[in-house]
PDB file of N, CA and C in Angstrom:
ATOM      1  N   UNK M   3      85.087 150.850 101.321  1.00  0.00           N
ATOM      2  CA  UNK M   3      84.445 149.719 100.672  1.00  0.00           C
ATOM      3  C   UNK M   3      84.529 149.841  99.158  1.00  0.00           C
ATOM      4  N   UNK M   4      84.445 151.056  98.663  1.00  0.00           N
ATOM      5  CA  UNK M   4      84.553 151.258  97.217  1.00  0.00           C
ATOM      6  C   UNK M   4      85.906 150.795  96.694  1.00  0.00           C
ATOM      7  N   UNK M   5      86.918 151.099  97.429  1.00  0.00           N
ATOM      8  CA  UNK M   5      88.261 150.683  97.025  1.00  0.00           C
ATOM      9  C   UNK M   5      88.334 149.165  96.950  1.00  0.00           C
ATOM     10  N   UNK M   6      87.796 148.509  97.953  1.00  0.00           N
ATOM     11  CA  UNK M   6      87.784 147.043  97.991  1.00  0.00           C
ATOM     12  C   UNK M   6      87.076 146.474  96.760  1.00  0.00           C
ATOM     13  N   UNK M   7      85.893 146.996  96.435  1.00  0.00           N
ATOM     14  CA  UNK M   7      85.123 146.516  95.282  1.00  0.00           C
ATOM     15  C   UNK M   7      85.867 146.772  93.974  1.00  0.00           C
ATOM     16  N   UNK M   8      86.475 147.927  93.880  1.00  0.00           N
ATOM     17  CA  UNK M   8      87.219 148.246  92.663  1.00  0.00           C
ATOM     18  C   UNK M   8      88.405 147.286  92.516  1.00  0.00           C
ATOM     19  N   UNK M   9      89.104 147.025  93.589  1.00  0.00           N
ATOM     20  CA  UNK M   9      90.248 146.117  93.543  1.00  0.00           C
ATOM     21  C   UNK M   9      89.809 144.689  93.201  1.00  0.00           C
ATOM     22  N   UNK M  10      88.713 144.254  93.777  1.00  0.00           N
ATOM     23  CA  UNK M  10      88.192 142.916  93.491  1.00  0.00           C
ATOM     24  C   UNK M  10      87.778 142.829  92.025  1.00  0.00           C
ATOM     25  N   UNK M  11      87.126 143.857  91.507  1.00  0.00           N
ATOM     26  CA  UNK M  11      86.725 143.875  90.094  1.00  0.00           C
ATOM     27  C   UNK M  11      87.943 143.816  89.168  1.00  0.00           C
ATOM     28  N   UNK M  12      88.966 144.568  89.508  1.00  0.00           N
ATOM     29  CA  UNK M  12      90.188 144.547  88.707  1.00  0.00           C
ATOM     30  C   UNK M  12      90.825 143.157  88.749  1.00  0.00           C
ATOM     31  N   UNK M  13      90.796 142.585  89.942  1.00  0.00           N
ATOM     32  CA  UNK M  13      91.369 141.252  90.096  1.00  0.00           C
ATOM     33  C   UNK M  13      90.572 140.224  89.291  1.00  0.00           C
ATOM     34  N   UNK M  14      89.250 140.349  89.283  1.00  0.00           N
ATOM     35  CA  UNK M  14      88.406 139.449  88.497  1.00  0.00           C
ATOM     36  C   UNK M  14      88.698 139.589  86.998  1.00  0.00           C
ATOM     37  N   UNK M  15      88.867 140.833  86.553  1.00  0.00           N
ATOM     38  CA  UNK M  15      89.204 141.062  85.142  1.00  0.00           C
ATOM     39  C   UNK M  15      90.557 140.425  84.809  1.00  0.00           C
ATOM     40  N   UNK M  16      91.494 140.594  85.720  1.00  0.00           N
ATOM     41  CA  UNK M  16      92.813 140.001  85.518  1.00  0.00           C
ATOM     42  C   UNK M  16      92.715 138.479  85.473  1.00  0.00           C
ATOM     43  N   UNK M  17      91.895 137.932  86.363  1.00  0.00           N
ATOM     44  CA  UNK M  17      91.688 136.483  86.401  1.00  0.00           C
ATOM     45  C   UNK M  17      91.042 136.007  85.104  1.00  0.00           C
ATOM     46  N   UNK M  18      90.102 136.725  84.563  1.00  0.00           N
ATOM     47  CA  UNK M  18      89.473 136.373  83.279  1.00  0.00           C
ATOM     48  C   UNK M  18      90.514 136.360  82.170  1.00  0.00           C
ATOM     49  N   UNK M  19      91.375 137.385  82.159  1.00  0.00           N
ATOM     50  CA  UNK M  19      92.433 137.443  81.145  1.00  0.00           C
ATOM     51  C   UNK M  19      93.370 136.233  81.285  1.00  0.00           C
ATOM     52  N   UNK M  20      93.704 135.947  82.519  1.00  0.00           N
ATOM     53  CA  UNK M  20      94.590 134.826  82.782  1.00  0.00           C
ATOM     54  C   UNK M  20      93.968 133.520  82.294  1.00  0.00           C
ATOM     55  N   UNK M  21      92.723 133.288  82.634  1.00  0.00           N
ATOM     56  CA  UNK M  21      92.045 132.059  82.202  1.00  0.00           C
ATOM     57  C   UNK M  21      91.905 131.998  80.689  1.00  0.00           C
ATOM     58  N   UNK M  22      91.599 133.126  80.089  1.00  0.00           N
ATOM     59  CA  UNK M  22      91.476 133.167  78.635  1.00  0.00           C
ATOM     60  C   UNK M  22      92.811 132.817  77.977  1.00  0.00           C
ATOM     61  N   UNK M  23      93.887 133.441  78.454  1.00  0.00           N
ATOM     62  CA  UNK M  23      95.199 133.172  77.870  1.00  0.00           C
ATOM     63  C   UNK M  23      95.629 131.718  78.089  1.00  0.00           C
ATOM     64  N   UNK M  24      95.331 131.176  79.245  1.00  0.00           N
ATOM     65  CA  UNK M  24      95.656 129.771  79.491  1.00  0.00           C
ATOM     66  C   UNK M  24      94.909 128.864  78.524  1.00  0.00           C
ATOM     67  N   UNK M  25      93.639 129.144  78.313  1.00  0.00           N
ATOM     68  CA  UNK M  25      92.868 128.314  77.382  1.00  0.00           C
ATOM     69  C   UNK M  25      93.374 128.489  75.951  1.00  0.00           C
ATOM     70  N   UNK M  26      93.780 129.707  75.592  1.00  0.00           N
ATOM     71  CA  UNK M  26      94.326 129.944  74.254  1.00  0.00           C
ATOM     72  C   UNK M  26      95.649 129.208  74.068  1.00  0.00           C
ATOM     73  N   UNK M  27      96.464 129.220  75.095  1.00  0.00           N
ATOM     74  CA  UNK M  27      97.744 128.496  75.026  1.00  0.00           C
ATOM     75  C   UNK M  27      97.485 127.008  74.838  1.00  0.00           C
ATOM     76  N   UNK M  28      96.555 126.456  75.580  1.00  0.00           N
ATOM     77  CA  UNK M  28      96.210 125.033  75.445  1.00  0.00           C
ATOM     78  C   UNK M  28      95.671 124.736  74.054  1.00  0.00           C
ATOM     79  N   UNK M  29      94.827 125.621  73.551  1.00  0.00           N
ATOM     80  CA  UNK M  29      94.265 125.439  72.204  1.00  0.00           C
ATOM     81  C   UNK M  29      95.380 125.465  71.160  1.00  0.00           C
ATOM     82  N   UNK M  30      96.278 126.436  71.289  1.00  0.00           N
ATOM     83  CA  UNK M  30      97.383 126.550  70.328  1.00  0.00           C
ATOM     84  C   UNK M  30      98.338 125.354  70.424  1.00  0.00           C
ATOM     85  N   UNK M  31      98.567 124.878  71.628  1.00  0.00           N
ATOM     86  CA  UNK M  31      99.425 123.706  71.790  1.00  0.00           C
ATOM     87  C   UNK M  31      98.787 122.474  71.144  1.00  0.00           C
ATOM     88  N   UNK M  32      97.482 122.358  71.249  1.00  0.00           N
ATOM     89  CA  UNK M  32      96.777 121.242  70.609  1.00  0.00           C
ATOM     90  C   UNK M  32      96.869 121.354  69.087  1.00  0.00           C
ATOM     91  N   UNK M  33      96.717 122.563  68.581  1.00  0.00           N
ATOM     92  CA  UNK M  33      96.849 122.783  67.134  1.00  0.00           C
ATOM     93  C   UNK M  33      98.267 122.434  66.690  1.00  0.00           C
ATOM     94  N   UNK M  34      99.250 122.860  67.473  1.00  0.00           N
ATOM     95  CA  UNK M  34     100.650 122.543  67.155  1.00  0.00           C
ATOM     96  C   UNK M  34     100.849 121.040  67.102  1.00  0.00           C
ATOM     97  N   UNK M  35     100.300 120.342  68.082  1.00  0.00           N
ATOM     98  CA  UNK M  35     100.414 118.884  68.125  1.00  0.00           C
ATOM     99  C   UNK M  35      99.784 118.259  66.884  1.00  0.00           C
ATOM    100  N   UNK M  36      98.610 118.745  66.505  1.00  0.00           N
ATOM    101  CA  UNK M  36      97.934 118.215  65.321  1.00  0.00           C
ATOM    102  C   UNK M  36      98.732 118.495  64.054  1.00  0.00           C
ATOM    103  N   UNK M  37      99.318 119.682  63.980  1.00  0.00           N
ATOM    104  CA  UNK M  37     100.130 120.024  62.805  1.00  0.00           C
ATOM    105  C   UNK M  37     101.364 119.127  62.711  1.00  0.00           C
ATOM    106  N   UNK M  38     101.975 118.850  63.848  1.00  0.00           N
ATOM    107  CA  UNK M  38     103.141 117.955  63.855  1.00  0.00           C
ATOM    108  C   UNK M  38     102.728 116.567  63.381  1.00  0.00           C
ATOM    109  N   UNK M  39     101.580 116.091  63.866  1.00  0.00           N
ATOM    110  CA  UNK M  39     101.099 114.773  63.444  1.00  0.00           C
ATOM    111  C   UNK M  39     100.805 114.755  61.946  1.00  0.00           C
ATOM    112  N   UNK M  40     100.179 115.832  61.451  1.00  0.00           N
ATOM    113  CA  UNK M  40      99.895 115.902  60.014  1.00  0.00           C
ATOM    114  C   UNK M  40     101.179 115.939  59.200  1.00  0.00           C
ATOM    115  N   UNK M  41     102.157 116.673  59.712  1.00  0.00           N
ATOM    116  CA  UNK M  41     103.444 116.746  59.017  1.00  0.00           C
ATOM    117  C   UNK M  41     104.098 115.374  58.978  1.00  0.00           C
ATOM    118  N   UNK M  42     104.028 114.648  60.079  1.00  0.00           N
ATOM    119  CA  UNK M  42     104.605 113.300  60.113  1.00  0.00           C
ATOM    120  C   UNK M  42     103.851 112.374  59.173  1.00  0.00           C
ATOM    121  N   UNK M  43     102.523 112.514  59.122  1.00  0.00           N
ATOM    122  CA  UNK M  43     101.743 111.693  58.201  1.00  0.00           C
ATOM    123  C   UNK M  43     102.109 112.013  56.759  1.00  0.00           C
ATOM    124  N   UNK M  44     102.320 113.306  56.476  1.00  0.00           N
ATOM    125  CA  UNK M  44     102.707 113.702  55.123  1.00  0.00           C
ATOM    126  C   UNK M  44     104.068 113.108  54.768  1.00  0.00           C
ATOM    127  N   UNK M  45     104.990 113.134  55.733  1.00  0.00           N
ATOM    128  CA  UNK M  45     106.308 112.538  55.488  1.00  0.00           C
ATOM    129  C   UNK M  45     106.169 111.039  55.269  1.00  0.00           C
ATOM    130  N   UNK M  46     105.333 110.398  56.081  1.00  0.00           N
ATOM    131  CA  UNK M  46     105.107 108.965  55.952  1.00  0.00           C
ATOM    132  C   UNK M  46     104.540 108.644  54.574  1.00  0.00           C
ATOM    133  N   UNK M  47     103.566 109.437  54.146  1.00  0.00           N
ATOM    134  CA  UNK M  47     102.967 109.206  52.838  1.00  0.00           C
ATOM    135  C   UNK M  47     104.004 109.392  51.743  1.00  0.00           C
ATOM    136  N   UNK M  48     104.835 110.401  51.885  1.00  0.00           N
ATOM    137  CA  UNK M  48     105.887 110.642  50.900  1.00  0.00           C
ATOM    138  C   UNK M  48     106.858 109.468  50.849  1.00  0.00           C
ATOM    139  N   UNK M  49     107.231 108.944  52.004  1.00  0.00           N
ATOM    140  CA  UNK M  49     108.143 107.804  52.059  1.00  0.00           C
ATOM    141  C   UNK M  49     107.484 106.571  51.452  1.00  0.00           C
ATOM    142  N   UNK M  50     106.192 106.385  51.736  1.00  0.00           N
ATOM    143  CA  UNK M  50     105.483 105.232  51.172  1.00  0.00           C
ATOM    144  C   UNK M  50     105.427 105.331  49.652  1.00  0.00           C
ATOM    145  N   UNK M  51     105.224 106.534  49.126  1.00  0.00           N
ATOM    146  CA  UNK M  51     105.212 106.719  47.671  1.00  0.00           C
ATOM    147  C   UNK M  51     106.585 106.413  47.091  1.00  0.00           C
ATOM    148  N   UNK M  52     107.619 106.853  47.776  1.00  0.00           N
ATOM    149  CA  UNK M  52     108.982 106.586  47.321  1.00  0.00           C
ATOM    150  C   UNK M  52     109.262 105.083  47.310  1.00  0.00           C
ATOM    151  N   UNK M  53     108.796 104.396  48.341  1.00  0.00           N
ATOM    152  CA  UNK M  53     108.974 102.940  48.414  1.00  0.00           C
ATOM    153  C   UNK M  53     108.261 102.270  47.248  1.00  0.00           C
ATOM    154  N   UNK M  54     107.045 102.712  46.940  1.00  0.00           N
ATOM    155  CA  UNK M  54     106.296 102.140  45.813  1.00  0.00           C
ATOM    156  C   UNK M  54     107.043 102.352  44.500  1.00  0.00           C
ATOM    157  N   UNK M  55     107.613 103.537  44.324  1.00  0.00           N
ATOM    158  CA  UNK M  55     108.372 103.810  43.105  1.00  0.00           C
ATOM    159  C   UNK M  55     109.586 102.895  43.014  1.00  0.00           C
ATOM    160  N   UNK M  56     110.272 102.719  44.134  1.00  0.00           N
ATOM    161  CA  UNK M  56     111.453 101.845  44.130  1.00  0.00           C
ATOM    162  C   UNK M  56     111.060 100.400  43.874  1.00  0.00           C
ATOM    163  N   UNK M  57     109.926  99.958  44.413  1.00  0.00           N
ATOM    164  CA  UNK M  57     109.453  98.598  44.146  1.00  0.00           C
ATOM    165  C   UNK M  57     109.161  98.414  42.665  1.00  0.00           C
ATOM    166  N   UNK M  58     108.564  99.422  42.050  1.00  0.00           N
ATOM    167  CA  UNK M  58     108.274  99.346  40.619  1.00  0.00           C
ATOM    168  C   UNK M  58     109.573  99.286  39.824  1.00  0.00           C
ATOM    169  N   UNK M  59     110.551 100.112  40.208  1.00  0.00           N
ATOM    170  CA  UNK M  59     111.848 100.082  39.533  1.00  0.00           C
ATOM    171  C   UNK M  59     112.511  98.722  39.703  1.00  0.00           C
ATOM    172  N   UNK M  60     112.429  98.169  40.904  1.00  0.00           N
ATOM    173  CA  UNK M  60     113.003  96.850  41.168  1.00  0.00           C
ATOM    174  C   UNK M  60     112.354  95.800  40.282  1.00  0.00           C
ATOM    175  N   UNK M  61     111.044  95.853  40.165  1.00  0.00           N
ATOM    176  CA  UNK M  61     110.327  94.899  39.322  1.00  0.00           C
ATOM    177  C   UNK M  61     110.799  95.004  37.871  1.00  0.00           C
ATOM    178  N   UNK M  62     110.951  96.237  37.380  1.00  0.00           N
ATOM    179  CA  UNK M  62     111.397  96.438  36.003  1.00  0.00           C
ATOM    180  C   UNK M  62     112.819  95.916  35.817  1.00  0.00           C
ATOM    181  N   UNK M  63     113.681  96.150  36.795  1.00  0.00           N
ATOM    182  CA  UNK M  63     115.062  95.671  36.710  1.00  0.00           C
ATOM    183  C   UNK M  63     115.098  94.149  36.751  1.00  0.00           C
ATOM    184  N   UNK M  64     114.264  93.544  37.587  1.00  0.00           N
ATOM    185  CA  UNK M  64     114.198  92.082  37.646  1.00  0.00           C
ATOM    186  C   UNK M  64     113.757  91.508  36.306  1.00  0.00           C
ATOM    187  N   UNK M  65     112.769  92.143  35.681  1.00  0.00           N
ATOM    188  CA  UNK M  65     112.297  91.670  34.379  1.00  0.00           C
ATOM    189  C   UNK M  65     113.402  91.799  33.339  1.00  0.00           C
ATOM    190  N   UNK M  66     114.124  92.896  33.382  1.00  0.00           N
ATOM    191  CA  UNK M  66     115.240  93.090  32.455  1.00  0.00           C
ATOM    192  C   UNK M  66     116.306  92.022  32.680  1.00  0.00           C
ATOM    193  N   UNK M  67     116.621  91.757  33.931  1.00  0.00           N
ATOM    194  CA  UNK M  67     117.627  90.741  34.265  1.00  0.00           C
ATOM    195  C   UNK M  67     117.191  89.365  33.779  1.00  0.00           C
ATOM    196  N   UNK M  68     115.920  89.024  33.990  1.00  0.00           N
ATOM    197  CA  UNK M  68     115.408  87.727  33.537  1.00  0.00           C
ATOM    198  C   UNK M  68     115.493  87.617  32.017  1.00  0.00           C
ATOM    199  N   UNK M  69     115.129  88.689  31.326  1.00  0.00           N
ATOM    200  CA  UNK M  69     115.203  88.688  29.866  1.00  0.00           C
ATOM    201  C   UNK M  69     116.651  88.523  29.398  1.00  0.00           C
ATOM    202  N   UNK M  70     117.565  89.236  30.059  1.00  0.00           N
ATOM    203  CA  UNK M  70     118.980  89.120  29.702  1.00  0.00           C
ATOM    204  C   UNK M  70     119.495  87.708  29.969  1.00  0.00           C
ATOM    205  N   UNK M  71     119.055  87.115  31.062  1.00  0.00           N
ATOM    206  CA  UNK M  71     119.466  85.745  31.388  1.00  0.00           C
ATOM    207  C   UNK M  71     119.004  84.782  30.309  1.00  0.00           C
ATOM    208  N   UNK M  72     117.761  84.937  29.879  1.00  0.00           N
ATOM    209  CA  UNK M  72     117.246  84.081  28.802  1.00  0.00           C
ATOM    210  C   UNK M  72     118.051  84.269  27.525  1.00  0.00           C
ATOM    211  N   UNK M  73     118.404  85.519  27.204  1.00  0.00           N
ATOM    212  CA  UNK M  73     119.195  85.783  26.000  1.00  0.00           C
ATOM    213  C   UNK M  73     120.582  85.163  26.112  1.00  0.00           C
ATOM    214  N   UNK M  74     121.191  85.234  27.291  1.00  0.00           N
ATOM    215  CA  UNK M  74     122.511  84.646  27.498  1.00  0.00           C
ATOM    216  C   UNK M  74     122.439  83.131  27.319  1.00  0.00           C
ATOM    217  N   UNK M  75     121.422  82.518  27.893  1.00  0.00           N
ATOM    218  CA  UNK M  75     121.261  81.065  27.774  1.00  0.00           C
ATOM    219  C   UNK M  75     121.055  80.661  26.324  1.00  0.00           C
ATOM    220  N   UNK M  76     120.171  81.374  25.625  1.00  0.00           N
ATOM    221  CA  UNK M  76     119.936  81.056  24.211  1.00  0.00           C
ATOM    222  C   UNK M  76     121.201  81.246  23.383  1.00  0.00           C
ATOM    223  N   UNK M  77     121.920  82.331  23.664  1.00  0.00           N
ATOM    224  CA  UNK M  77     123.156  82.582  22.925  1.00  0.00           C
ATOM    225  C   UNK M  77     124.169  81.471  23.178  1.00  0.00           C
ATOM    226  N   UNK M  78     124.296  81.042  24.418  1.00  0.00           N
ATOM    227  CA  UNK M  78     125.227  79.969  24.762  1.00  0.00           C
ATOM    228  C   UNK M  78     124.806  78.672  24.085  1.00  0.00           C
ATOM    229  N   UNK M  79     123.508  78.365  24.132  1.00  0.00           N
ATOM    230  CA  UNK M  79     123.024  77.133  23.513  1.00  0.00           C
ATOM    231  C   UNK M  79     123.279  77.148  22.010  1.00  0.00           C
ATOM    232  N   UNK M  80     123.014  78.278  21.378  1.00  0.00           N
ATOM    233  CA  UNK M  80     123.248  78.377  19.933  1.00  0.00           C
ATOM    234  C   UNK M  80     124.732  78.238  19.608  1.00  0.00           C
ATOM    235  N   UNK M  81     125.584  78.867  20.395  1.00  0.00           N
ATOM    236  CA  UNK M  81     127.021  78.767  20.187  1.00  0.00           C
ATOM    237  C   UNK M  81     127.495  77.336  20.412  1.00  0.00           C
ATOM    238  N   UNK M  82     126.968  76.668  21.430  1.00  0.00           N
ATOM    239  CA  UNK M  82     127.346  75.301  21.755  1.00  0.00           C
ATOM    240  C   UNK M  82     126.922  74.360  20.631  1.00  0.00           C
ATOM    241  N   UNK M  83     125.720  74.570  20.095  1.00  0.00           N
ATOM    242  CA  UNK M  83     125.240  73.723  18.995  1.00  0.00           C
ATOM    243  C   UNK M  83     126.125  73.870  17.766  1.00  0.00           C
ATOM    244  N   UNK M  84     126.549  75.096  17.490  1.00  0.00           N
ATOM    245  CA  UNK M  84     127.388  75.319  16.310  1.00  0.00           C
ATOM    246  C   UNK M  84     128.733  74.614  16.450  1.00  0.00           C
ATOM    247  N   UNK M  85     129.269  74.650  17.654  1.00  0.00           N
ATOM    248  CA  UNK M  85     130.590  74.017  17.839  1.00  0.00           C
ATOM    249  C   UNK M  85     130.506  72.506  17.930  1.00  0.00           C
ATOM    250  N   UNK M  86     129.334  71.997  18.279  1.00  0.00           N
ATOM    251  CA  UNK M  86     129.175  70.548  18.420  1.00  0.00           C
ATOM    252  C   UNK M  86     128.643  69.893  17.145  1.00  0.00           C
ATOM    253  N   UNK M  87     128.161  70.656  16.204  1.00  0.00           N
ATOM    254  CA  UNK M  87     127.617  70.067  14.966  1.00  0.00           C
ATOM    255  C   UNK M  87     128.769  69.480  14.156  1.00  0.00           C
ATOM    256  N   UNK M  88     128.498  68.354  13.554  1.00  0.00           N
ATOM    257  CA  UNK M  88     129.544  67.753  12.713  1.00  0.00           C
ATOM    258  C   UNK M  88     129.837  68.682  11.525  1.00  0.00           C
ATOM    259  N   UNK M  89     131.050  68.724  11.181  1.00  0.00           N
ATOM    260  CA  UNK M  89     131.468  69.589  10.088  1.00  0.00           C
ATOM    261  C   UNK M  89     130.988  69.004   8.764  1.00  0.00           C
ATOM    262  N   UNK M  90     130.517  69.850   7.895  1.00  0.00           N
ATOM    263  CA  UNK M  90     129.999  69.380   6.601  1.00  0.00           C
ATOM    264  C   UNK M  90     131.173  69.134   5.621  1.00  0.00           C
ATOM    265  N   UNK M  91     132.389  69.432   6.052  1.00  0.00           N
ATOM    266  CA  UNK M  91     133.546  69.224   5.179  1.00  0.00           C
ATOM    267  C   UNK M  91     133.907  67.771   5.061  1.00  0.00           C
ATOM    268  N   UNK M  92     133.446  66.905   5.866  1.00  0.00           N
ATOM    269  CA  UNK M  92     133.819  65.488   5.813  1.00  0.00           C
ATOM    270  C   UNK M  92     133.192  64.857   4.688  1.00  0.00           C
TER     271      UNK M  92
END
């Protein structure tokens, strides 16, 4: 009977170790999952920041283009007026 009790006790200890390790594996897998999600969120945030920077650059380029367009129009109008003005030599 002593042998039986000793074997059962050893088996119970082994079962405790097994259950503990299973719970630790599950806990670690959950942590891994959370870390992956955080990493993806960090990447998403980084991409969103990059998009904001590009939008700002686009806005600045659009403003530059509009200003250049206005300058081209004014330059053309001024050149056209000079060529269309009657000559003062007459």
